Amino acid sequence: MNEKQITSYYTDTPKDTHEPGLAVMEALMARLGEPQASLRCVHIAGTNGKGSCAAMLAAVLRAAGYKTGLFTSPDLNSLRERIQIDGTCIPLSALAAVTELIRQAAVGLPEPSFFEKLTAAAFLYFQQERCDYVVLETGLGGRLDATNVIDAPVCSVIMPIGLDHMDRLGPDIPAITGEKAGIIKPGCPVVCAGQSPEAEAVIRAACRERGAPLRLTREDRLTVLSQSPAGQVIAYDGMDGISLSLVGTYQSRNACAVIETARVLDIGEAALRKGLAEARWPCRFEYFPGQPPFLLDGAHNPHGAAALVQGLKRYFPKARYTFILGTMADKDCQGIVDTLEPLAARFICLAPDSPRAMAPEALAALVRSAPARCAASREEAIAMARQHPEPVCACGSLYYVGVLRKILMGETEDGL
């Protein structure tokens, strides 16, 4: 199988191929020999920040000398980005091999979904490569997520929860939190990042019910000592001078969850500091200097947009922005626009490459006061943004922000 055929095996699969539940995934895992059973997993759920947390924690575990698998979503430019060991994407040959095993094992079953197939590929690869730890990010929710076929994680981590995927997870924060708290397993330790009171109450109740030790982050013990678009230095709960390679005010809060998880796993302070300083996670408050400068962020719901706005105000307190915005139609697009608009000089709207994408004209119609234009391509959006002096912030969906990043990286490599 070549790369196009392998990718098509996954991407040509509908998002939903059967009724919600773990029955198909469990049957597939049984046919594959339960590859997940031998893995030591840190399982991460939440609305925003779970990918950044996963990337930082994987870097910390690598710094501690552990062979570390990392499973995240979505990807920016290639499916292989979702499955990594020690910072290296799964080789094409390895992905071809596990894909063939999955294809054979799935014969006679209700067709596994796109995400179930990809999760199975990750489990097989991590088992074959004998990873010491696997950092496992949920795709959607938690209770019925394909990753939740694991039995007993070494730690469950629940990042901040907001309103997203309400058609699947429930109409309000308690319902959504209940689904995400489904990754909490009996007796397994839990780290909980800063939550709203109603979300925290649900998580506390789930931990009591399942006898799971709960460790809360203490953001009252977090101090940002310095920050710039190149990085930041924080102090947290007795540790001073912690360098973070990831910028954005929300990344310092995400780092609190990583520190608490490292403590659960008994990771030494030297490895913790080294991993946090070296972690990389593209398109999360990622800064490209220039005239005008570009800032890329994966904020794709109002909760994420609010965190982005907080960072923009902190780093560039007097600036207004040209926002390049592309979203999925099933998101709270009005909420995203309303959150960004107070900082907007203008909007340039485009459509990510997805059948779920919001039409640019429909997105532009949601803007209430700032000028809004539509672009037919990423290149056109960049050219339109460069007609103005204001800094550019591209956000809304990683499905297009990653392509913008590739264009900007290409320009950097070409010396422009």
XYZ file of C-alpha atoms in Angstrom, residues 11-342:
332
model
C -10.127 9.155 5.543
C -12.640 7.491 3.211
C -14.331 5.954 6.244
C -17.384 7.879 7.431
C -17.108 9.623 10.770
C -19.970 7.498 12.115
C -20.246 3.930 10.838
C -22.317 2.397 13.636
C -24.279 3.269 16.748
C -22.298 5.093 19.481
C -20.530 2.742 21.864
C -17.388 0.708 22.390
C -18.694 -2.670 21.177
C -17.097 -2.505 17.721
C -13.800 -1.168 19.073
C -13.710 -3.865 21.748
C -14.389 -6.576 19.168
C -11.645 -5.196 16.918
C -9.175 -5.100 19.801
C -10.020 -8.701 20.700
C -9.299 -9.840 17.147
C -5.992 -7.944 17.197
C -4.912 -9.608 20.454
C -5.701 -6.724 22.846
C -2.608 -4.631 22.016
C -3.722 -1.886 24.407
C -3.624 -4.229 27.401
C 0.165 -4.145 27.703
C 0.501 -0.356 27.461
C 1.015 2.058 30.356
C -1.203 4.942 29.332
C -1.771 8.458 30.566
C -5.293 9.179 29.311
C -6.194 12.824 28.641
C -9.661 14.292 28.065
C -11.050 17.835 28.077
C -12.421 20.494 25.772
C -9.298 22.615 25.301
C -5.644 22.126 26.171
C -5.513 18.346 26.029
C -3.241 18.288 22.967
C -0.814 20.790 24.468
C -0.829 18.873 27.747
C -0.134 15.640 25.860
C 2.765 17.166 23.923
C 4.370 18.632 27.058
C 3.916 15.433 29.058
C 5.387 13.300 26.264
C 8.417 15.620 26.178
C 8.804 15.265 29.966
C 8.649 11.469 29.787
C 11.224 11.450 26.961
C 13.481 13.673 29.032
C 13.172 11.147 31.861
C 14.523 8.460 29.535
C 11.281 6.663 28.716
C 10.347 5.492 25.231
C 7.121 7.431 24.831
C 4.239 7.010 22.426
C 1.980 9.966 21.692
C -1.484 9.743 20.125
C -3.209 13.054 19.351
C -5.691 14.613 16.960
C -6.293 16.283 14.656
C -3.219 16.340 12.431
C -1.944 19.405 10.612
C -0.700 17.940 7.334
C -0.454 14.145 7.582
C -2.222 11.335 9.436
C 1.194 10.061 10.515
C 1.540 13.094 12.821
C -1.130 11.611 15.081
C 0.975 8.580 16.016
C 4.482 9.368 17.283
C 7.213 7.761 19.344
C 9.779 10.045 20.942
C 8.770 12.916 18.697
C 9.007 10.949 15.430
C 5.925 10.210 13.330
C 5.053 6.601 12.586
C 7.041 5.484 9.496
C 5.005 4.798 6.375
C 6.121 1.163 6.357
C 4.931 0.653 9.933
C 1.607 2.363 9.239
C 1.149 0.143 6.170
C 1.809 -2.978 8.234
C -0.617 -2.171 11.053
C -3.221 -0.942 8.565
C -3.209 -4.313 6.838
C -3.670 -6.070 10.194
C -6.628 -3.831 10.985
C -8.165 -4.322 7.558
C -8.049 -8.104 7.965
C -9.283 -8.046 11.566
C -12.262 -5.868 10.678
C -13.690 -8.321 8.136
C -17.146 -9.393 9.274
C -17.490 -6.634 11.884
C -19.626 -3.521 11.536
C -17.205 -1.143 9.856
C -15.024 0.624 12.444
C -15.081 4.402 12.231
C -12.196 6.547 11.032
C -11.089 7.261 14.581
C -11.469 3.653 15.730
C -9.227 2.445 12.922
C -6.603 5.082 13.685
C -6.712 4.371 17.432
C -6.226 0.672 16.711
C -3.233 1.522 14.512
C -1.696 3.519 17.362
C -2.210 0.719 19.900
C -0.640 -1.865 17.572
C 2.362 0.313 16.779
C 3.031 1.278 20.389
C 2.780 -2.364 21.457
C 5.102 -3.547 18.685
C 7.664 -0.886 19.576
C 7.427 -1.688 23.314
C 6.798 1.852 24.500
C 7.404 2.487 28.196
C 4.567 5.020 28.330
C 1.805 6.106 25.972
C 0.254 9.564 26.225
C -3.237 9.065 24.872
C -5.535 11.944 23.905
C -9.244 11.267 23.543
C -10.883 12.181 20.271
C -14.371 13.141 21.450
C -15.764 13.028 24.964
C -14.356 10.130 26.951
C -16.854 7.511 28.084
C -17.591 6.216 24.570
C -14.359 7.382 22.931
C -12.390 4.676 21.105
C -9.365 5.302 23.331
C -11.418 4.288 26.372
C -10.974 0.581 25.652
C -7.907 0.736 27.906
C -8.514 -0.850 31.289
C -6.497 1.033 33.903
C -4.467 4.106 32.956
C -1.521 5.028 35.147
C -3.177 8.442 35.358
C -6.278 10.106 33.927
C -6.007 13.835 33.181
C -9.021 16.072 32.634
C -8.250 19.432 31.091
C -10.591 22.474 31.163
C -14.121 21.704 30.003
C -16.333 24.048 28.012
C -19.324 23.863 25.689
C -18.427 21.907 22.549
C -19.876 18.939 20.624
C -23.137 19.525 22.459
C -25.031 17.442 19.901
C -23.086 14.393 21.105
C -22.001 15.079 24.652
C -24.965 16.893 26.142
C -26.553 20.325 26.455
C -24.606 21.748 29.386
C -21.349 21.611 31.348
C -22.431 18.906 33.856
C -23.549 16.584 31.039
C -20.388 17.175 28.978
C -18.207 16.709 32.066
C -19.963 13.449 32.850
C -18.990 12.105 29.439
C -15.384 13.242 29.746
C -15.171 11.863 33.296
C -15.864 8.474 31.745
C -12.090 8.003 31.449
C -11.835 7.875 35.256
C -11.271 4.230 36.222
C -11.594 2.548 39.636
C -8.559 3.193 41.819
C -6.589 5.025 39.108
C -5.198 8.482 39.990
C -6.764 11.548 38.382
C -5.288 14.994 37.710
C -7.847 17.731 37.161
C -6.936 21.089 35.626
C -8.769 24.278 36.578
C -12.495 23.838 35.986
C -15.712 25.731 36.504
C -17.378 24.845 39.831
C -20.061 22.781 38.096
C -17.497 20.735 36.133
C -15.298 20.210 39.183
C -18.286 18.943 41.178
C -18.986 16.244 38.580
C -15.333 15.174 38.499
C -15.117 15.030 42.288
C -18.264 12.880 42.422
C -16.920 10.485 39.774
C -13.643 10.095 41.667
C -15.470 9.371 44.931
C -17.725 6.828 43.250
C -14.784 4.996 41.653
C -12.288 5.302 44.476
C -9.912 7.278 42.268
C -7.396 9.542 44.049
C -7.891 13.117 42.831
C -5.176 15.752 42.478
C -6.286 19.283 41.536
C -3.997 21.834 39.962
C -3.432 24.913 42.119
C -3.508 27.890 39.799
C -3.400 30.159 42.859
C 0.183 28.902 43.191
C 1.046 29.772 39.569
C 3.045 32.905 38.799
C 4.128 33.970 35.314
C 7.577 35.481 35.847
C 8.268 36.569 32.270
C 6.784 36.051 28.834
C 7.352 36.906 25.203
C 6.392 35.398 21.850
C 9.535 33.259 22.196
C 8.529 31.567 25.460
C 7.760 32.129 29.117
C 9.073 31.437 32.605
C 6.758 30.448 35.446
C 6.821 29.433 39.079
C 4.430 26.800 40.382
C 3.851 25.293 43.797
C 7.413 25.404 45.087
C 9.200 25.205 41.723
C 10.738 28.460 40.525
C 12.151 29.484 37.144
C 10.382 26.863 35.000
C 10.969 27.618 31.307
C 8.149 26.847 28.885
C 8.777 26.721 25.160
C 5.033 27.041 24.510
C 3.571 30.544 24.679
C 0.036 31.718 25.312
C -1.368 32.426 28.745
C -3.301 29.171 28.676
C -0.071 27.175 28.240
C 1.135 28.164 31.689
C -2.106 26.755 33.093
C -1.762 23.630 30.969
C 1.755 23.209 32.349
C 0.309 23.019 35.871
C -1.536 19.852 34.870
C 1.657 18.427 33.367
C 3.593 19.140 36.562
C 0.939 17.475 38.716
C 0.839 14.451 36.392
C 4.628 14.169 36.508
C 4.380 14.127 40.284
C 1.843 11.287 40.131
C 4.261 9.361 37.892
C 7.222 10.197 40.161
C 9.175 11.972 37.407
C 12.203 13.865 38.696
C 12.395 17.647 38.637
C 15.325 17.762 36.198
C 13.426 15.781 33.560
C 10.304 17.836 34.204
C 12.152 21.098 33.625
C 13.945 19.781 30.542
C 10.767 18.437 28.947
C 8.765 21.620 29.514
C 11.573 23.701 28.030
C 11.845 21.477 24.937
C 8.195 20.661 24.163
C 6.858 21.697 20.773
C 3.208 21.904 19.727
C 2.624 23.746 16.425
C -0.301 26.106 15.809
C -1.001 26.750 19.462
C -0.275 30.451 19.905
C 2.624 30.017 17.454
C 4.289 33.271 16.428
C 5.828 34.088 13.034
C 7.623 37.468 13.045
C 7.379 39.697 10.009
C 5.594 42.715 8.582
C 2.907 42.039 9.577
C 3.573 39.255 12.095
C 1.380 36.143 11.992
C 0.089 34.247 14.992
C -1.502 30.798 14.505
C -3.793 29.174 17.043
C -6.112 26.187 16.996
C -8.942 27.903 18.921
C -12.049 26.231 17.473
C -14.790 26.999 20.004
C -15.741 29.972 22.225
C -13.846 28.504 25.207
C -10.657 28.277 23.143
C -11.272 31.673 21.554
C -11.568 33.247 25.006
C -8.200 31.753 26.000
C -6.700 33.048 22.743
C -8.055 36.545 23.382
C -6.610 36.508 26.888
C -3.191 35.708 25.431
C -3.458 38.356 22.736
C -4.284 40.987 25.331
C -1.391 39.864 27.518
C 1.279 39.773 24.818
C 0.062 42.628 22.610
C -2.084 44.789 24.908
C -2.863 47.612 22.493
C -3.097 45.729 19.203
C -6.061 45.085 16.963
C -5.910 42.177 14.561
C -6.681 40.960 11.124
C -8.358 37.663 11.970
C -8.209 34.925 9.355
C -11.057 32.680 10.405
C -12.256 29.309 9.149
C -14.577 27.101 11.173
C -16.691 23.975 11.063
C -20.411 24.563 10.690
C -21.206 22.347 13.689
C -19.306 24.670 16.046
C -20.697 27.695 17.883
C -19.477 29.987 15.118
C -21.381 33.011 16.403
C -19.803 32.525 19.817
C -16.309 32.372 18.287
C -16.889 35.537 16.243
C -18.374 37.409 19.188
C -15.378 36.497 21.359
C -12.827 37.659 18.790
C -14.621 40.745 17.466
C -13.646 43.215 20.228
